[in-house]
């Protein structure tokens, strides 16, 4: 059948070439116009998987927490960070592609009710302190000027004049004003912190929510995403970067703005995968061309093989996009897979053609003879590969299932192209005759050594496999997608930085409860787990002990009524200010002249005298420095003392909707202890939380459950592939022992590959795990070639043209795979590393272990008795001639026949 197909192509070569090139152009056009890649690792799995369904349910209930850009603003001080974050938020609000911009720690609700988040004792202490200082604060509330400050300070001095301890405390407070006034007189910016001053010099305790003293702030952005673009969030991210730069939020000015979150992570993931891709592909094709030259020694044959590969690759890519719509981070590797296996088909056919052309100097007859000689092996290898890849289709690991579909279709295309387009192109190009034999006779000595030391080779193989068993048992699957990313990229580095602090750790678990009481009960149970740092619910937005706090605030409001609603005096003239300052300086200097008086009194009096002599503009700046923060404090105090009882129903809608969905589901957020990016920490954390909340979702659950899903998928696909290929080989080879001889060394090669991977510190992950089906496919093809040749009576296997073809095919495959190791993307690089390791052991098995397993070639009449179609094609007389001469000189795959 294959000979008839090739013969038809040889009669109409231009028709075949034109049709193939038309399909190639169509595939390239579809790829160029519709290419898309999904970089979300969660989409590598079926949405029917329970943990994926839980994630979908979570984001459906709370869409505002999905596809977020996190802007991390770091500055030298908390004040600078606060100011920078607010500027960035305000500048981005209303810009194109910015659906929502907000700060989770800075909301009007927190500014109005922040005092209620302090403890009862602290509120009592602060309110008592304010009430005790009301007579000092009242002049400032009525006259917020340097005149009012002078009157207030003189009143304060009078209160403490008779107490040495009180006078020392008063002088210490004056130091704040002295420093501020001296800075203003020197032309430097300054501001008195009244919050610290009224707290007796200590830093006030920050509420458990809202802005903190940490010089880092977070701005969250919900962008409008263009999912049709290769980098969906690129435009939104660029707007944020440009805005930060235009605001001067740059390292040179002490502010750093870094972006992370799902959107920047996905975009930079694709950018890293695509980095240097063109250069790598070009270099790979150049090296592959050199290898093909060494293998085929003909420019025309090399051109034919390369064009066949390129045509098949374009058709496979177009077909994959047409069927699936977009690639994922795993299925995009189909190109490397296709080149690796497509080159193998092409080299096998072209090398066999060269051998036949050397025997018969007739191009069409040589192509037909090559088809007769290699067609059965190619068919069996292609069918086995197809079955192996298609066995991933029923698994829940969509990443590899889609790869299996595309790769399987690619094998069909590569097989058909090798038996149609390639011979037609060779016929048109008309390569020169082959004057030298193709096989490498010098390797016959190695064949003889293996034949004479079969037991030694087999025992050594068993020892190596058993010695590596501990490494195989130690091998782990790293299901943390962050470890597949370049950790020097801004989004990843920032993510890891946030992970170090439990308060900002992104890797949290989200659980849903049907009601608020159920959420409270669940949160209480989860918080008791040793793996949990803290649990956040909507209750954390509702102050505790309000029934005790609100009466304290109400009482303070009554006693501070003249401060909160003062009768403001007319603003003083500059002359009145100078007189007030001079009077205060004189009084305070006199107090400072007393024995044992604090030195700070004289310093302050000197500053006041200097202000009197300064310009009116300087005095205005001094007033701003001394009193602007007090005006802010009075405003906050008015809001704080007007606080009302808060319930979940009275929360602002923007806050309430983040914790209670429109359907009434309540979100419970759980933060782990320790490094939230550590796989073992996340796994233990997820497993512990899932005992109480089986439907929980979030990155730690993905890390824990995805590993199980991947392992289950590969076990399922592995069993299916092994059974399918076993049945195919049983039907084709008609002998169970031959099937065992084909698959046995391949299983050993796989075991040794995994052992070596762990020995070299390489763990399995979402990316490099595709090396397993890929190398299984390559190994099946190589071993089938050898077993078929062995069944046809080929001795000295390594000296045959088949080994030459396999060797150069492996070199091209190794080059294609090895180029991945140079990728900037750690996941892709690990894929290249595991592929290189697997290829080494696959070749070791093919060249050394398989010949030792097979032993002497089987007698041809035995092969003919089981119906080997290749032997039947040789003719009865030739088979009789071979079986009559058990000892024969080295020969190629078809022996020494003309």
Tab-separated table of C-alpha atoms in Angstrom, residues 686-894:
chain	number	residue	atom	x	y	z
A	686	UNK	CA	-3.632	23.569	52.340
A	687	UNK	CA	-4.144	20.043	53.613
A	688	UNK	CA	-4.816	21.324	57.144
A	689	UNK	CA	-7.350	23.950	56.032
A	690	UNK	CA	-9.081	21.520	53.652
A	691	UNK	CA	-9.861	19.201	56.558
A	692	UNK	CA	-12.211	21.941	57.789
A	693	UNK	CA	-13.066	23.590	54.449
A	694	UNK	CA	-12.916	20.991	51.653
A	695	UNK	CA	-14.193	23.517	49.087
A	696	UNK	CA	-11.475	26.090	49.823
A	697	UNK	CA	-9.440	27.584	46.968
A	698	UNK	CA	-6.385	29.733	46.382
A	699	UNK	CA	-2.720	29.265	45.366
A	700	UNK	CA	-1.775	26.920	48.249
A	701	UNK	CA	-4.651	24.610	47.294
A	702	UNK	CA	-3.535	24.736	43.668
A	703	UNK	CA	0.018	23.811	44.682
A	704	UNK	CA	-1.189	20.904	46.815
A	705	UNK	CA	-3.943	19.583	44.549
A	706	UNK	CA	-2.319	20.265	41.173
A	707	UNK	CA	0.559	17.952	42.047
A	708	UNK	CA	-1.891	15.155	42.799
A	709	UNK	CA	-3.823	15.854	39.594
A	710	UNK	CA	-0.644	15.760	37.503
A	711	UNK	CA	0.600	12.532	39.066
A	712	UNK	CA	-2.820	10.904	38.630
A	713	UNK	CA	-2.979	12.104	35.005
A	714	UNK	CA	0.419	10.681	34.156
A	715	UNK	CA	-0.322	7.405	35.899
A	716	UNK	CA	-3.594	7.137	33.986
A	717	UNK	CA	-2.061	8.145	30.656
A	718	UNK	CA	1.028	6.037	31.285
A	719	UNK	CA	-1.031	2.906	31.875
A	720	UNK	CA	-3.250	3.628	28.861
A	721	UNK	CA	-0.262	4.375	26.620
A	722	UNK	CA	1.611	1.294	27.733
A	723	UNK	CA	-1.433	-0.925	27.173
A	724	UNK	CA	-2.222	0.691	23.805
A	725	UNK	CA	1.327	0.433	22.503
A	726	UNK	CA	1.618	-3.083	23.894
A	727	UNK	CA	-1.523	-4.144	21.981
A	728	UNK	CA	-0.317	-2.420	18.807
A	729	UNK	CA	3.025	-4.177	19.012
A	730	UNK	CA	1.368	-7.519	19.794
A	731	UNK	CA	-0.794	-7.196	16.696
A	732	UNK	CA	2.110	-6.017	14.566
A	733	UNK	CA	4.921	-8.217	15.867
A	734	UNK	CA	2.782	-11.293	16.607
A	735	UNK	CA	5.055	-12.381	19.440
A	736	UNK	CA	4.906	-11.355	23.122
A	737	UNK	CA	8.656	-11.796	23.582
A	738	UNK	CA	9.355	-9.306	20.794
A	739	UNK	CA	7.024	-6.807	22.432
A	740	UNK	CA	8.873	-7.254	25.717
A	741	UNK	CA	12.192	-6.781	23.926
A	742	UNK	CA	10.870	-3.519	22.452
A	743	UNK	CA	9.388	-2.033	25.624
A	744	UNK	CA	11.670	-3.482	28.312
A	745	UNK	CA	14.781	-1.397	27.561
A	746	UNK	CA	12.571	1.661	27.132
A	747	UNK	CA	11.142	1.264	30.653
A	748	UNK	CA	14.673	0.862	32.023
A	749	UNK	CA	15.788	4.007	30.187
A	750	UNK	CA	12.890	5.923	31.718
A	751	UNK	CA	13.745	4.708	35.211
A	752	UNK	CA	17.411	5.652	34.823
A	753	UNK	CA	16.415	9.075	33.472
A	754	UNK	CA	14.318	9.859	36.540
A	755	UNK	CA	17.034	8.563	38.862
A	756	UNK	CA	19.633	10.748	37.168
A	757	UNK	CA	17.292	13.763	37.313
A	758	UNK	CA	17.009	13.532	41.093
A	759	UNK	CA	20.740	12.864	41.434
A	760	UNK	CA	21.392	16.124	39.580
A	761	UNK	CA	18.918	18.031	41.771
A	762	UNK	CA	16.188	18.298	39.146
A	763	UNK	CA	12.584	17.861	40.271
A	764	UNK	CA	9.564	17.286	38.071
A	765	UNK	CA	7.285	20.269	37.408
A	766	UNK	CA	4.430	21.378	35.147
A	767	UNK	CA	6.835	22.165	32.298
A	768	UNK	CA	9.490	19.444	32.252
A	769	UNK	CA	7.084	16.596	32.888
A	770	UNK	CA	6.281	16.573	29.167
A	771	UNK	CA	9.768	15.118	28.684
A	772	UNK	CA	8.352	11.787	29.835
A	773	UNK	CA	5.790	11.223	27.037
A	774	UNK	CA	8.133	12.846	24.549
A	775	UNK	CA	11.070	10.574	25.288
A	776	UNK	CA	8.723	7.602	25.517
A	777	UNK	CA	7.677	8.398	21.956
A	778	UNK	CA	11.261	8.830	20.762
A	779	UNK	CA	12.338	5.637	22.516
A	780	UNK	CA	9.463	3.595	21.096
A	781	UNK	CA	10.387	4.710	17.586
A	782	UNK	CA	14.103	3.904	18.008
A	783	UNK	CA	13.452	0.506	19.571
A	784	UNK	CA	10.870	-0.457	16.966
A	785	UNK	CA	13.396	0.266	14.209
A	786	UNK	CA	15.883	-2.078	15.854
A	787	UNK	CA	13.427	-4.867	16.606
A	788	UNK	CA	12.074	-4.838	13.037
A	789	UNK	CA	15.633	-4.949	11.671
A	790	UNK	CA	16.528	-7.737	14.074
A	791	UNK	CA	13.478	-9.708	12.967
A	792	UNK	CA	14.674	-9.357	9.391
A	793	UNK	CA	17.958	-10.987	10.294
A	794	UNK	CA	20.220	-7.944	10.566
A	795	UNK	CA	23.381	-8.718	12.481
A	796	UNK	CA	25.956	-6.115	13.556
A	797	UNK	CA	23.185	-3.633	14.325
A	798	UNK	CA	25.482	-0.719	15.212
A	799	UNK	CA	27.339	-1.049	11.902
A	800	UNK	CA	24.124	-0.800	9.884
A	801	UNK	CA	22.739	2.276	8.165
A	802	UNK	CA	19.866	2.135	10.643
A	803	UNK	CA	22.151	3.053	13.542
A	804	UNK	CA	23.615	5.889	11.486
A	805	UNK	CA	20.112	7.198	10.898
A	806	UNK	CA	19.171	6.838	14.582
A	807	UNK	CA	22.408	8.483	15.720
A	808	UNK	CA	21.983	11.567	13.567
A	809	UNK	CA	18.265	11.655	14.313
A	810	UNK	CA	19.116	11.673	18.019
A	811	UNK	CA	21.634	14.464	17.466
A	812	UNK	CA	19.026	16.641	15.799
A	813	UNK	CA	16.482	15.788	18.492
A	814	UNK	CA	19.071	16.531	21.175
A	815	UNK	CA	19.877	19.866	19.543
A	816	UNK	CA	16.209	20.824	19.433
A	817	UNK	CA	15.716	19.789	23.052
A	818	UNK	CA	19.033	21.167	24.238
A	819	UNK	CA	18.188	24.638	22.947
A	820	UNK	CA	15.423	24.767	25.552
A	821	UNK	CA	18.055	24.528	28.284
A	822	UNK	CA	19.343	27.967	27.212
A	823	UNK	CA	15.937	29.584	27.762
A	824	UNK	CA	15.595	32.475	30.213
A	825	UNK	CA	12.453	30.785	31.507
A	826	UNK	CA	13.348	28.342	34.341
A	827	UNK	CA	10.457	26.008	33.511
A	828	UNK	CA	11.464	25.771	29.864
A	829	UNK	CA	15.133	25.367	30.839
A	830	UNK	CA	14.256	22.508	33.205
A	831	UNK	CA	12.314	20.918	30.342
A	832	UNK	CA	15.451	21.058	28.190
A	833	UNK	CA	17.563	19.589	30.989
A	834	UNK	CA	15.244	16.628	31.593
A	835	UNK	CA	14.873	16.028	27.854
A	836	UNK	CA	18.668	15.938	27.467
A	837	UNK	CA	18.987	13.476	30.353
A	838	UNK	CA	16.201	11.293	28.963
A	839	UNK	CA	17.646	11.359	25.447
A	840	UNK	CA	21.036	10.216	26.739
A	841	UNK	CA	19.557	7.171	28.466
A	842	UNK	CA	17.220	6.467	25.540
A	843	UNK	CA	20.212	6.284	23.207
A	844	UNK	CA	22.165	4.249	25.735
A	845	UNK	CA	19.284	1.794	25.814
A	846	UNK	CA	18.931	1.766	22.016
A	847	UNK	CA	22.630	1.305	21.211
A	848	UNK	CA	23.764	-0.923	24.100
A	849	UNK	CA	20.874	-2.413	26.079
A	850	UNK	CA	18.590	-3.286	23.145
A	851	UNK	CA	21.273	-5.297	21.247
A	852	UNK	CA	22.083	-7.116	24.493
A	853	UNK	CA	18.398	-7.855	25.035
A	854	UNK	CA	17.839	-9.015	21.464
A	855	UNK	CA	20.861	-11.279	21.074
A	856	UNK	CA	21.591	-13.027	17.730
A	857	UNK	CA	19.167	-12.178	14.888
A	858	UNK	CA	16.268	-14.540	14.474
A	859	UNK	CA	16.295	-17.021	11.565
A	860	UNK	CA	14.236	-15.747	8.669
A	861	UNK	CA	11.994	-18.793	8.388
A	862	UNK	CA	10.954	-18.223	11.995
A	863	UNK	CA	10.128	-14.645	11.230
A	864	UNK	CA	8.254	-15.660	8.108
A	865	UNK	CA	6.268	-18.229	10.093
A	866	UNK	CA	4.782	-15.479	12.266
A	867	UNK	CA	3.832	-13.468	9.203
A	868	UNK	CA	6.374	-10.645	9.256
A	869	UNK	CA	5.333	-8.510	6.260
A	870	UNK	CA	8.872	-7.245	5.716
A	871	UNK	CA	10.245	-10.759	5.339
A	872	UNK	CA	7.363	-11.717	3.107
A	873	UNK	CA	8.284	-8.821	0.849
A	874	UNK	CA	11.787	-10.165	0.395
A	875	UNK	CA	10.624	-13.200	-1.524
A	876	UNK	CA	10.771	-16.866	-0.672
A	877	UNK	CA	13.992	-17.597	-2.562
A	878	UNK	CA	15.910	-14.826	-0.745
A	879	UNK	CA	14.647	-16.016	2.636
A	880	UNK	CA	15.781	-19.553	1.821
A	881	UNK	CA	19.207	-18.277	0.830
A	882	UNK	CA	19.554	-16.416	4.169
A	883	UNK	CA	18.421	-19.225	6.406
A	884	UNK	CA	20.852	-21.585	4.718
A	885	UNK	CA	23.765	-19.348	5.743
A	886	UNK	CA	23.535	-18.664	9.471
A	887	UNK	CA	26.922	-16.922	9.510
A	888	UNK	CA	26.935	-13.893	7.203
A	889	UNK	CA	29.115	-10.805	6.829
A	890	UNK	CA	27.846	-7.446	8.221
A	891	UNK	CA	25.083	-5.922	6.158
A	892	UNK	CA	22.525	-3.140	6.211
A	893	UNK	CA	18.894	-3.278	7.135
A	894	UNK	CA	17.986	-5.162	3.947
